[in-house]
Amino acid sequence: MTRVRPLREDAHIAPNSTVAEQYLDDKEAVMLAYNDSGNEIAIIPLEENYDRGDVYAHRAGKTHTISARGFLKNNDIMPDETIRYTPEWDDDIGSDHVDGGFRLDLDQDGEVVTIDSSNEEPANDTGDDTATPDQ
């Protein structure tokens, strides 16, 4: 099962390597949206970084991260601990200009993980990086 760590306690969204390589490698940014009634976060990959309040830069490197402190704080979903959730790809998210996005249901049972700050990888990473998100 593919997991993404959307709610790191340091206010970063950090997709695992499978999600990042498959959907974010050639993307500069993501659009984030929060559905309060469904308690869901939408993560929409974008080809380039736009100067908009709902667009957040995607940083690739050893790990892929999206700094989302403002988004999480504004929507009152700042985490006290790092939690992994299973993403669901949705082709209907977005518009004619994007190929879809991830939907993260924050009501699902997430997995609490401990981050080793020396390498930013979870200390108990049991996720299978060979799986793909539900499509």
CSV table of N, CA, C and O in Angstrom, one decimal:
chain,number,residue,atom,x,y,z
A,1,MET,N,0.8,-1.2,0.0
A,1,MET,CA,0.0,0.0,0.0
A,1,MET,C,0.9,1.2,0.0
A,1,MET,O,1.8,1.3,0.8
A,2,THR,N,0.6,2.2,-0.9
A,2,THR,CA,1.4,3.4,-0.9
A,2,THR,C,0.9,4.4,0.1
A,2,THR,O,-0.3,4.6,0.2
A,3,ARG,N,1.8,5.0,0.8
A,3,ARG,CA,1.4,6.0,1.8
A,3,ARG,C,2.1,7.3,1.4
A,3,ARG,O,3.1,7.3,0.8
A,4,VAL,N,1.5,8.4,1.9
A,4,VAL,CA,2.1,9.7,1.8
A,4,VAL,C,2.1,10.3,3.1
A,4,VAL,O,1.2,10.0,3.9
A,5,ARG,N,3.1,11.0,3.5
A,5,ARG,CA,3.1,11.7,4.8
A,5,ARG,C,2.6,13.1,4.7
A,5,ARG,O,3.5,14.0,4.7
A,6,PRO,N,1.3,13.3,4.6
A,6,PRO,CA,0.9,14.7,4.3
A,6,PRO,C,1.0,15.6,5.5
A,6,PRO,O,1.1,16.8,5.3
A,7,LEU,N,1.0,15.1,6.6
A,7,LEU,CA,0.9,16.0,7.8
A,7,LEU,C,2.1,15.8,8.7
A,7,LEU,O,2.0,15.2,9.7
A,8,ARG,N,3.3,16.3,8.3
A,8,ARG,CA,4.4,16.2,9.2
A,8,ARG,C,4.3,17.3,10.2
A,8,ARG,O,3.8,18.4,10.0
A,9,GLU,N,4.8,17.0,11.4
A,9,GLU,CA,4.7,17.9,12.5
A,9,GLU,C,5.5,19.2,12.2
A,9,GLU,O,5.2,20.2,12.9
A,10,ASP,N,6.4,19.2,11.2
A,10,ASP,CA,7.1,20.5,10.9
A,10,ASP,C,6.4,21.2,9.8
A,10,ASP,O,6.9,22.1,9.2
A,11,ALA,N,5.1,20.9,9.5
A,11,ALA,CA,4.2,21.6,8.6
A,11,ALA,C,4.6,21.4,7.1
A,11,ALA,O,4.4,22.2,6.3
A,12,HIS,N,5.2,20.3,6.8
A,12,HIS,CA,5.6,19.9,5.4
A,12,HIS,C,4.7,18.7,5.0
A,12,HIS,O,4.3,17.9,5.8
A,13,ILE,N,4.4,18.7,3.7
A,13,ILE,CA,3.8,17.6,3.1
A,13,ILE,C,4.9,16.9,2.4
A,13,ILE,O,5.6,17.5,1.6
A,14,ALA,N,5.1,15.6,2.6
A,14,ALA,CA,6.2,14.8,2.1
A,14,ALA,C,5.8,13.5,1.4
A,14,ALA,O,5.7,12.5,2.1
A,15,PRO,N,5.5,13.6,0.1
A,15,PRO,CA,5.1,12.3,-0.5
A,15,PRO,C,6.2,11.3,-0.5
A,15,PRO,O,7.4,11.7,-0.6
A,16,ASN,N,5.9,10.0,-0.5
A,16,ASN,CA,6.9,9.0,-0.5
A,16,ASN,C,7.5,9.0,-1.9
A,16,ASN,O,7.0,9.6,-2.9
A,17,SER,N,8.6,8.2,-2.1
A,17,SER,CA,9.3,8.2,-3.3
A,17,SER,C,8.5,7.7,-4.5
A,17,SER,O,8.6,8.2,-5.6
A,18,THR,N,7.6,6.7,-4.3
A,18,THR,CA,6.8,6.2,-5.4
A,18,THR,C,5.8,7.3,-5.9
A,18,THR,O,5.8,7.5,-7.1
A,19,VAL,N,5.1,7.9,-5.1
A,19,VAL,CA,4.2,9.0,-5.5
A,19,VAL,C,5.0,10.1,-6.1
A,19,VAL,O,4.6,10.6,-7.2
A,20,ALA,N,6.1,10.5,-5.5
A,20,ALA,CA,6.9,11.6,-6.0
A,20,ALA,C,7.4,11.3,-7.4
A,20,ALA,O,7.3,12.2,-8.3
A,21,GLU,N,8.0,10.2,-7.6
A,21,GLU,CA,8.6,9.8,-8.9
A,21,GLU,C,7.5,9.7,-10.0
A,21,GLU,O,7.7,10.1,-11.1
A,22,GLN,N,6.4,9.2,-9.6
A,22,GLN,CA,5.3,8.9,-10.6
A,22,GLN,C,4.6,10.2,-11.0
A,22,GLN,O,4.2,10.4,-12.1
A,23,TYR,N,4.4,11.1,-10.0
A,23,TYR,CA,3.5,12.2,-10.2
A,23,TYR,C,4.1,13.6,-10.0
A,23,TYR,O,3.5,14.6,-10.5
A,24,LEU,N,5.3,13.7,-9.4
A,24,LEU,CA,5.8,15.0,-9.1
A,24,LEU,C,7.2,15.3,-9.6
A,24,LEU,O,7.6,16.5,-9.5
A,25,ASP,N,7.9,14.3,-10.2
A,25,ASP,CA,9.3,14.6,-10.6
A,25,ASP,C,9.4,15.7,-11.6
A,25,ASP,O,10.4,16.5,-11.5
A,26,ASP,N,8.5,15.9,-12.5
A,26,ASP,CA,8.7,17.0,-13.4
A,26,ASP,C,7.8,18.2,-13.1
A,26,ASP,O,7.5,19.1,-13.9
A,27,LYS,N,7.3,18.3,-11.9
A,27,LYS,CA,6.4,19.4,-11.5
A,27,LYS,C,7.1,20.3,-10.6
A,27,LYS,O,8.0,20.0,-9.7
A,28,GLU,N,6.8,21.6,-10.7
A,28,GLU,CA,7.5,22.7,-9.9
A,28,GLU,C,6.7,23.0,-8.6
A,28,GLU,O,7.2,23.5,-7.7
A,29,ALA,N,5.4,22.7,-8.7
A,29,ALA,CA,4.5,23.2,-7.6
A,29,ALA,C,3.3,22.3,-7.5
A,29,ALA,O,3.0,21.4,-8.3
A,30,VAL,N,2.5,22.5,-6.4
A,30,VAL,CA,1.2,21.9,-6.3
A,30,VAL,C,0.2,22.9,-5.8
A,30,VAL,O,0.6,23.9,-5.2
A,31,MET,N,-1.0,22.7,-6.2
A,31,MET,CA,-2.1,23.5,-5.6
A,31,MET,C,-2.7,22.7,-4.5
A,31,MET,O,-2.9,21.5,-4.6
A,32,LEU,N,-3.0,23.4,-3.4
A,32,LEU,CA,-3.6,22.7,-2.2
A,32,LEU,C,-4.9,23.3,-2.0
A,32,LEU,O,-5.2,24.5,-2.1
A,33,ALA,N,-5.9,22.4,-1.7
A,33,ALA,CA,-7.2,22.8,-1.3
A,33,ALA,C,-7.7,22.0,-0.2
A,33,ALA,O,-7.4,20.8,-0.1
A,34,TYR,N,-8.6,22.5,0.7
A,34,TYR,CA,-9.1,21.8,1.8
A,34,TYR,C,-10.6,21.8,1.7
A,34,TYR,O,-11.2,22.8,1.6
A,35,ASN,N,-11.2,20.6,1.7
A,35,ASN,CA,-12.7,20.4,1.8
A,35,ASN,C,-13.1,20.2,3.2
A,35,ASN,O,-12.9,19.1,3.7
A,36,ASP,N,-13.6,21.2,3.9
A,36,ASP,CA,-13.9,21.2,5.3
A,36,ASP,C,-15.0,20.2,5.5
A,36,ASP,O,-14.9,19.4,6.5
A,37,SER,N,-16.0,20.1,4.7
A,37,SER,CA,-17.2,19.2,5.0
A,37,SER,C,-16.8,17.8,4.8
A,37,SER,O,-17.3,16.9,5.5
A,38,GLY,N,-15.8,17.5,3.9
A,38,GLY,CA,-15.4,16.1,3.7
A,38,GLY,C,-14.1,15.8,4.5
A,38,GLY,O,-13.6,14.7,4.5
A,39,ASN,N,-13.5,16.8,5.1
A,39,ASN,CA,-12.2,16.7,5.8
A,39,ASN,C,-11.1,16.0,4.9
A,39,ASN,O,-10.5,15.1,5.3
A,40,GLU,N,-11.0,16.6,3.7
A,40,GLU,CA,-10.1,16.1,2.7
A,40,GLU,C,-9.1,17.2,2.2
A,40,GLU,O,-9.6,18.4,2.1
A,41,ILE,N,-7.9,16.8,1.9
A,41,ILE,CA,-7.0,17.7,1.3
A,41,ILE,C,-6.8,17.3,-0.2
A,41,ILE,O,-6.6,16.1,-0.4
A,42,ALA,N,-6.8,18.2,-1.1
A,42,ALA,CA,-6.5,17.9,-2.5
A,42,ALA,C,-5.2,18.5,-2.8
A,42,ALA,O,-4.8,19.6,-2.4
A,43,ILE,N,-4.3,17.6,-3.4
A,43,ILE,CA,-3.0,18.0,-3.8
A,43,ILE,C,-2.9,17.8,-5.4
A,43,ILE,O,-3.0,16.7,-5.9
A,44,ILE,N,-2.8,19.0,-6.1
A,44,ILE,CA,-2.9,19.0,-7.5
A,44,ILE,C,-1.5,19.4,-8.1
A,44,ILE,O,-1.1,20.5,-7.9
A,45,PRO,N,-0.8,18.4,-8.7
A,45,PRO,CA,0.5,18.7,-9.3
A,45,PRO,C,0.4,19.7,-10.4
A,45,PRO,O,-0.5,19.7,-11.3
A,46,LEU,N,1.3,20.7,-10.5
A,46,LEU,CA,1.4,21.8,-11.5
A,46,LEU,C,2.7,21.8,-12.2
A,46,LEU,O,3.7,21.6,-11.6
A,47,GLU,N,2.7,22.1,-13.5
A,47,GLU,CA,3.9,22.1,-14.3
A,47,GLU,C,4.8,23.2,-13.8
A,47,GLU,O,6.0,23.1,-13.9
A,48,GLU,N,4.3,24.3,-13.4
A,48,GLU,CA,5.1,25.5,-13.0
A,48,GLU,C,4.5,26.1,-11.7
A,48,GLU,O,3.4,25.9,-11.4
A,49,ASN,N,5.3,26.9,-11.1
A,49,ASN,CA,4.9,27.6,-9.9
A,49,ASN,C,4.2,28.9,-10.2
A,49,ASN,O,4.8,29.7,-10.9
A,50,TYR,N,3.0,29.1,-9.8
A,50,TYR,CA,2.3,30.3,-10.1
A,50,TYR,C,2.2,31.2,-8.8
A,50,TYR,O,2.3,30.7,-7.7
A,51,ASP,N,2.1,32.5,-9.0
A,51,ASP,CA,2.1,33.4,-7.9
A,51,ASP,C,0.6,33.5,-7.4
A,51,ASP,O,-0.1,34.5,-7.8
A,52,ARG,N,0.2,32.5,-6.7
A,52,ARG,CA,-1.2,32.4,-6.2
A,52,ARG,C,-1.1,31.9,-4.7
A,52,ARG,O,-0.2,31.2,-4.4
A,53,GLY,N,-2.1,32.3,-3.9
A,53,GLY,CA,-2.1,31.9,-2.5
A,53,GLY,C,-2.3,30.4,-2.3
A,53,GLY,O,-1.9,29.9,-1.2
A,54,ASP,N,-2.9,29.7,-3.2
A,54,ASP,CA,-3.1,28.3,-3.0
A,54,ASP,C,-2.1,27.4,-3.7
A,54,ASP,O,-2.3,26.2,-3.8
A,55,VAL,N,-1.0,28.0,-4.3
A,55,VAL,CA,0.0,27.2,-4.9
A,55,VAL,C,1.3,27.2,-4.1
A,55,VAL,O,1.7,28.3,-3.6
A,56,TYR,N,1.8,26.0,-3.9
A,56,TYR,CA,3.0,25.9,-3.0
A,56,TYR,C,4.1,25.2,-3.8
A,56,TYR,O,3.9,24.2,-4.6
A,57,ALA,N,5.3,25.7,-3.6
A,57,ALA,CA,6.5,25.1,-4.3
A,57,ALA,C,6.7,23.7,-3.9
A,57,ALA,O,6.6,23.3,-2.7
A,58,HIS,N,7.1,22.9,-4.9
A,58,HIS,CA,7.5,21.5,-4.6
A,58,HIS,C,9.0,21.4,-4.7
A,58,HIS,O,9.6,21.9,-5.7
A,59,ARG,N,9.6,20.9,-3.7
A,59,ARG,CA,11.1,20.8,-3.6
A,59,ARG,C,11.5,19.3,-3.7
A,59,ARG,O,11.1,18.5,-2.9
A,60,ALA,N,12.2,19.0,-4.8
A,60,ALA,CA,12.7,17.6,-5.0
A,60,ALA,C,14.1,17.6,-4.5
A,60,ALA,O,14.9,18.5,-4.6
A,61,GLY,N,14.5,16.4,-4.0
A,61,GLY,CA,15.9,16.1,-3.6
A,61,GLY,C,15.9,14.7,-3.1
A,61,GLY,O,15.2,13.8,-3.6
A,62,LYS,N,16.6,14.5,-2.0
A,62,LYS,CA,16.6,13.1,-1.4
A,62,LYS,C,15.2,12.8,-1.0
A,62,LYS,O,14.7,11.7,-1.2
A,63,THR,N,14.5,13.8,-0.5
A,63,THR,CA,13.0,13.6,-0.2
A,63,THR,C,12.3,14.7,-1.0
A,63,THR,O,12.9,15.8,-1.2
A,64,HIS,N,11.1,14.5,-1.3
A,64,HIS,CA,10.2,15.5,-1.9
A,64,HIS,C,9.4,16.2,-0.8
A,64,HIS,O,8.8,15.5,0.0
A,65,THR,N,9.4,17.5,-0.8
A,65,THR,CA,8.6,18.2,0.3
A,65,THR,C,7.9,19.4,-0.3
A,65,THR,O,8.3,20.0,-1.3
A,66,ILE,N,6.8,19.7,0.4
A,66,ILE,CA,6.0,20.9,0.1
A,66,ILE,C,5.8,21.6,1.4
A,66,ILE,O,5.2,21.0,2.4
A,67,SER,N,6.3,22.8,1.5
A,67,SER,CA,6.2,23.6,2.7
A,67,SER,C,4.8,24.2,2.7
A,67,SER,O,4.4,25.0,1.9
A,68,ALA,N,4.0,23.7,3.7
A,68,ALA,CA,2.5,24.0,3.7
A,68,ALA,C,2.1,24.6,5.0
A,68,ALA,O,0.9,24.5,5.4
A,69,ARG,N,3.0,25.3,5.8
A,69,ARG,CA,2.6,25.8,7.1
A,69,ARG,C,1.4,26.7,7.0
A,69,ARG,O,0.4,26.6,7.8
A,70,GLY,N,1.4,27.7,6.1
A,70,GLY,CA,0.3,28.6,6.0
A,70,GLY,C,-1.0,27.9,5.7
A,70,GLY,O,-2.1,28.2,6.2
A,71,PHE,N,-1.0,26.9,4.7
A,71,PHE,CA,-2.2,26.2,4.3
A,71,PHE,C,-2.7,25.4,5.5
A,71,PHE,O,-3.9,25.4,5.8
A,72,LEU,N,-1.9,24.7,6.2
A,72,LEU,CA,-2.3,23.8,7.4
A,72,LEU,C,-2.8,24.7,8.5
A,72,LEU,O,-3.8,24.4,9.1
A,73,LYS,N,-2.1,25.8,8.8
A,73,LYS,CA,-2.5,26.7,9.8
A,73,LYS,C,-3.9,27.4,9.5
A,73,LYS,O,-4.8,27.5,10.3
A,74,ASN,N,-4.0,27.9,8.3
A,74,ASN,CA,-5.2,28.6,7.9
A,74,ASN,C,-6.5,27.7,7.9
A,74,ASN,O,-7.6,28.1,8.1
A,75,ASN,N,-6.3,26.4,7.7
A,75,ASN,CA,-7.4,25.4,7.7
A,75,ASN,C,-7.5,24.7,9.0
A,75,ASN,O,-8.2,23.7,9.2
A,76,ASP,N,-6.7,25.1,10.0
A,76,ASP,CA,-6.7,24.5,11.4
A,76,ASP,C,-6.5,23.0,11.4
A,76,ASP,O,-7.2,22.2,12.0
A,77,ILE,N,-5.5,22.6,10.6
A,77,ILE,CA,-5.2,21.1,10.6
A,77,ILE,C,-3.7,20.9,10.8
A,77,ILE,O,-3.1,20.0,10.3
A,78,MET,N,-3.1,21.8,11.6
A,78,MET,CA,-1.7,21.7,12.0
A,78,MET,C,-1.5,20.4,12.8
A,78,MET,O,-2.2,20.2,13.9
A,79,PRO,N,-0.6,19.5,12.4
A,79,PRO,CA,-0.4,18.2,13.2
A,79,PRO,C,0.5,18.4,14.4
A,79,PRO,O,1.4,19.2,14.4
A,80,ASP,N,0.2,17.6,15.4
A,80,ASP,CA,1.1,17.5,16.6
A,80,ASP,C,2.2,16.4,16.4
A,80,ASP,O,3.2,16.4,17.1
A,81,GLU,N,1.9,15.6,15.4
A,81,GLU,CA,2.9,14.5,15.1
A,81,GLU,C,2.8,14.2,13.6
A,81,GLU,O,1.9,14.6,12.9
A,82,THR,N,3.7,13.4,13.1
A,82,THR,CA,3.7,13.1,11.7
A,82,THR,C,2.8,11.9,11.4
A,82,THR,O,2.9,10.9,12.1
A,83,ILE,N,1.9,12.0,10.5
A,83,ILE,CA,0.9,11.0,10.2
A,83,ILE,C,0.9,10.7,8.7
A,83,ILE,O,0.9,11.6,7.9
A,84,ARG,N,0.9,9.4,8.3
A,84,ARG,CA,0.9,9.0,6.9
A,84,ARG,C,-0.6,8.6,6.6
A,84,ARG,O,-1.2,7.9,7.4
A,85,TYR,N,-1.0,8.9,5.4
A,85,TYR,CA,-2.3,8.6,4.9
A,85,TYR,C,-2.1,7.9,3.5
A,85,TYR,O,-1.1,8.1,2.8
A,86,THR,N,-3.1,7.2,3.1
A,86,THR,CA,-3.1,6.6,1.8
A,86,THR,C,-3.8,7.6,0.8
A,86,THR,O,-4.9,8.0,1.0
A,87,PRO,N,-3.0,8.0,-0.2
A,87,PRO,CA,-3.6,8.9,-1.2
A,87,PRO,C,-4.5,8.2,-2.2
A,87,PRO,O,-4.3,7.0,-2.5
A,88,GLU,N,-5.5,8.9,-2.7
A,88,GLU,CA,-6.3,8.4,-3.8
A,88,GLU,C,-6.2,9.3,-4.9
A,88,GLU,O,-6.5,10.5,-4.8
A,89,TRP,N,-5.8,8.8,-6.1
A,89,TRP,CA,-5.7,9.7,-7.3
A,89,TRP,C,-7.2,9.9,-7.8
A,89,TRP,O,-8.0,9.0,-7.9
A,90,ASP,N,-7.5,11.1,-8.2
A,90,ASP,CA,-8.8,11.5,-8.7
A,90,ASP,C,-8.6,12.3,-10.0
A,90,ASP,O,-8.1,13.4,-10.0
A,91,ASP,N,-9.0,11.7,-11.1
A,91,ASP,CA,-8.8,12.4,-12.4
A,91,ASP,C,-9.8,13.6,-12.5
A,91,ASP,O,-9.5,14.4,-13.4
A,92,ASP,N,-10.8,13.7,-11.7
A,92,ASP,CA,-11.7,14.8,-11.8
A,92,ASP,C,-11.3,16.0,-11.0
A,92,ASP,O,-12.0,17.0,-11.1
A,93,ILE,N,-10.3,15.9,-10.2
A,93,ILE,CA,-9.8,17.1,-9.5
A,93,ILE,C,-9.0,18.0,-10.4
A,93,ILE,O,-8.2,17.5,-11.2
A,94,GLY,N,-9.2,19.2,-10.4
A,94,GLY,CA,-8.5,20.2,-11.2
A,94,GLY,C,-9.4,20.7,-12.3
A,94,GLY,O,-10.6,21.0,-12.1
A,95,SER,N,-8.8,20.9,-13.5
A,95,SER,CA,-9.5,21.6,-14.6
A,95,SER,C,-9.0,21.0,-15.9
A,95,SER,O,-8.3,20.0,-15.9
A,96,ASP,N,-9.3,21.7,-17.0
A,96,ASP,CA,-8.8,21.2,-18.3
A,96,ASP,C,-7.3,21.3,-18.4
A,96,ASP,O,-6.7,20.7,-19.2
A,97,HIS,N,-6.6,22.1,-17.5
A,97,HIS,CA,-5.2,22.3,-17.6
A,97,HIS,C,-4.4,21.4,-16.7
A,97,HIS,O,-3.1,21.5,-16.8
A,98,VAL,N,-5.0,20.6,-15.9
A,98,VAL,CA,-4.3,19.6,-15.0
A,98,VAL,C,-4.8,18.2,-15.2
A,98,VAL,O,-6.0,18.0,-15.6
A,99,ASP,N,-4.0,17.2,-15.0
A,99,ASP,CA,-4.4,15.8,-15.2
A,99,ASP,C,-5.1,15.2,-14.0
A,99,ASP,O,-5.3,14.0,-14.0
A,100,GLY,N,-5.4,15.9,-13.0
A,100,GLY,CA,-6.0,15.3,-11.8
A,100,GLY,C,-5.1,15.6,-10.6
A,100,GLY,O,-4.2,16.4,-10.6
A,101,GLY,N,-5.5,14.9,-9.5
A,101,GLY,CA,-4.7,15.2,-8.3
A,101,GLY,C,-5.0,14.1,-7.2
A,101,GLY,O,-5.8,13.2,-7.4
A,102,PHE,N,-4.4,14.3,-6.1
A,102,PHE,CA,-4.6,13.4,-5.0
A,102,PHE,C,-5.6,13.9,-4.0
A,102,PHE,O,-5.7,15.1,-3.8
A,103,ARG,N,-6.4,13.0,-3.5
A,103,ARG,CA,-7.3,13.3,-2.4
A,103,ARG,C,-6.9,12.6,-1.2
A,103,ARG,O,-6.7,11.4,-1.2
A,104,LEU,N,-6.7,13.3,-0.1
A,104,LEU,CA,-6.3,12.7,1.2
A,104,LEU,C,-7.4,12.8,2.2
A,104,LEU,O,-7.8,13.9,2.5
A,105,ASP,N,-8.0,11.7,2.6
A,105,ASP,CA,-9.1,11.7,3.5
A,105,ASP,C,-8.5,11.7,4.9
A,105,ASP,O,-8.0,10.7,5.4
A,106,LEU,N,-8.7,12.8,5.6
A,106,LEU,CA,-8.1,13.0,6.9
A,106,LEU,C,-8.9,12.2,8.0
A,106,LEU,O,-8.5,12.1,9.1
A,107,ASP,N,-10.1,11.7,7.6
A,107,ASP,CA,-10.9,10.9,8.5
A,107,ASP,C,-10.4,9.4,8.6
A,107,ASP,O,-10.8,8.7,9.4
A,108,GLN,N,-9.6,9.0,7.6
A,108,GLN,CA,-9.1,7.6,7.6
A,108,GLN,C,-8.1,7.5,8.7
A,108,GLN,O,-7.6,8.4,9.2
A,109,ASP,N,-7.9,6.2,9.1
A,109,ASP,CA,-6.9,5.9,10.1
A,109,ASP,C,-5.5,6.1,9.6
A,109,ASP,O,-5.1,5.3,8.8
A,110,GLY,N,-4.9,7.2,9.9
A,110,GLY,CA,-3.5,7.4,9.5
A,110,GLY,C,-2.5,6.7,10.4
A,110,GLY,O,-2.9,6.2,11.5
A,111,GLU,N,-1.3,6.5,9.9
A,111,GLU,CA,-0.3,5.8,10.7
A,111,GLU,C,0.7,6.9,11.3
A,111,GLU,O,1.3,7.7,10.5
A,112,VAL,N,0.8,6.9,12.6
A,112,VAL,CA,1.7,7.9,13.2
A,112,VAL,C,3.2,7.3,13.1
A,112,VAL,O,3.4,6.1,13.3
A,113,VAL,N,4.1,8.2,12.6
A,113,VAL,CA,5.5,7.8,12.4
A,113,VAL,C,6.4,8.7,13.1
A,113,VAL,O,6.0,9.9,13.4
A,114,THR,N,7.6,8.3,13.4
A,114,THR,CA,8.6,9.1,14.0
A,114,THR,C,9.6,9.4,13.0
A,114,THR,O,10.1,8.6,12.2
A,115,ILE,N,10.0,10.7,12.8
A,115,ILE,CA,10.9,11.2,11.9
A,115,ILE,C,12.3,11.3,12.5
A,115,ILE,O,12.4,11.9,13.6
A,116,ASP,N,13.3,10.7,11.8
A,116,ASP,CA,14.7,10.9,12.2
A,116,ASP,C,15.2,12.1,11.5
A,116,ASP,O,15.4,12.1,10.3
A,117,SER,N,15.4,13.2,12.2
A,117,SER,CA,15.7,14.5,11.5
A,117,SER,C,17.1,14.4,10.8
A,117,SER,O,17.3,15.3,10.0
A,118,SER,N,17.9,13.4,11.0
A,118,SER,CA,19.2,13.4,10.3
A,118,SER,C,19.0,13.0,8.9
A,118,SER,O,19.8,13.4,8.1
A,119,ASN,N,17.9,12.3,8.5
A,119,ASN,CA,17.7,12.0,7.1
A,119,ASN,C,16.3,12.2,6.6
A,119,ASN,O,15.9,11.9,5.5
A,120,GLU,N,15.4,12.7,7.5
A,120,GLU,CA,14.0,13.0,7.2
A,120,GLU,C,13.2,11.8,6.8
A,120,GLU,O,12.1,12.0,6.2
A,121,GLU,N,13.7,10.6,6.9
A,121,GLU,CA,12.9,9.4,6.6
A,121,GLU,C,12.3,8.9,7.9
A,121,GLU,O,12.9,9.0,9.0
A,122,PRO,N,11.1,8.3,7.8
A,122,PRO,CA,10.5,7.8,9.0
A,122,PRO,C,11.4,6.7,9.6
A,122,PRO,O,11.9,5.8,8.9
A,123,ALA,N,11.5,6.7,11.0
A,123,ALA,CA,12.3,5.7,11.6
A,123,ALA,C,11.6,4.3,11.5
A,123,ALA,O,12.3,3.3,11.5
A,124,ASN,N,10.3,4.2,11.4
A,124,ASN,CA,9.6,2.9,11.2
A,124,ASN,C,8.9,2.8,9.9
A,124,ASN,O,7.8,2.4,9.8
A,125,ASP,N,9.6,3.2,8.8
A,125,ASP,CA,9.0,3.2,7.5
A,125,ASP,C,8.7,1.8,7.0
A,125,ASP,O,9.5,1.1,6.7
A,126,THR,N,7.4,1.5,7.1
A,126,THR,CA,7.0,0.1,6.6
A,126,THR,C,6.2,0.2,5.3
A,126,THR,O,5.6,-0.8,4.9
A,127,GLY,N,6.1,1.4,4.7
A,127,GLY,CA,5.4,1.6,3.5
A,127,GLY,C,6.0,0.8,2.3
A,127,GLY,O,7.2,0.7,2.3
A,128,ASP,N,5.2,0.3,1.4
A,128,ASP,CA,5.7,-0.4,0.3
A,128,ASP,C,5.9,0.6,-0.8
A,128,ASP,O,4.9,1.1,-1.4
A,129,ASP,N,7.1,1.0,-1.2
A,129,ASP,CA,7.4,2.0,-2.2
A,129,ASP,C,7.2,1.4,-3.6
A,129,ASP,O,7.5,2.1,-4.6
A,130,THR,N,6.8,0.2,-3.8
A,130,THR,CA,6.6,-0.4,-5.1
A,130,THR,C,5.1,-0.3,-5.5
A,130,THR,O,4.8,-0.5,-6.7
A,131,ALA,N,4.2,0.1,-4.6
A,131,ALA,CA,2.8,0.1,-5.0
A,131,ALA,C,2.5,1.5,-5.6
A,131,ALA,O,3.3,2.4,-5.5
A,132,THR,N,1.4,1.6,-6.2
A,132,THR,CA,0.9,2.9,-6.8
A,132,THR,C,-0.4,3.3,-6.1
A,132,THR,O,-1.1,2.5,-5.6
A,133,PRO,N,-0.7,4.6,-6.1
A,133,PRO,CA,-1.9,5.1,-5.5
A,133,PRO,C,-3.1,4.5,-6.2
A,133,PRO,O,-3.1,4.1,-7.4
A,134,ASP,N,-4.2,4.4,-5.4
A,134,ASP,CA,-5.5,3.9,-6.0
A,134,ASP,C,-5.8,4.9,-7.2
A,134,ASP,O,-5.7,6.1,-7.0
A,135,GLN,N,-6.3,4.3,-8.2
A,135,GLN,CA,-6.7,5.1,-9.4
A,135,GLN,C,-8.1,4.8,-9.8
A,135,GLN,O,-8.6,3.8,-9.6
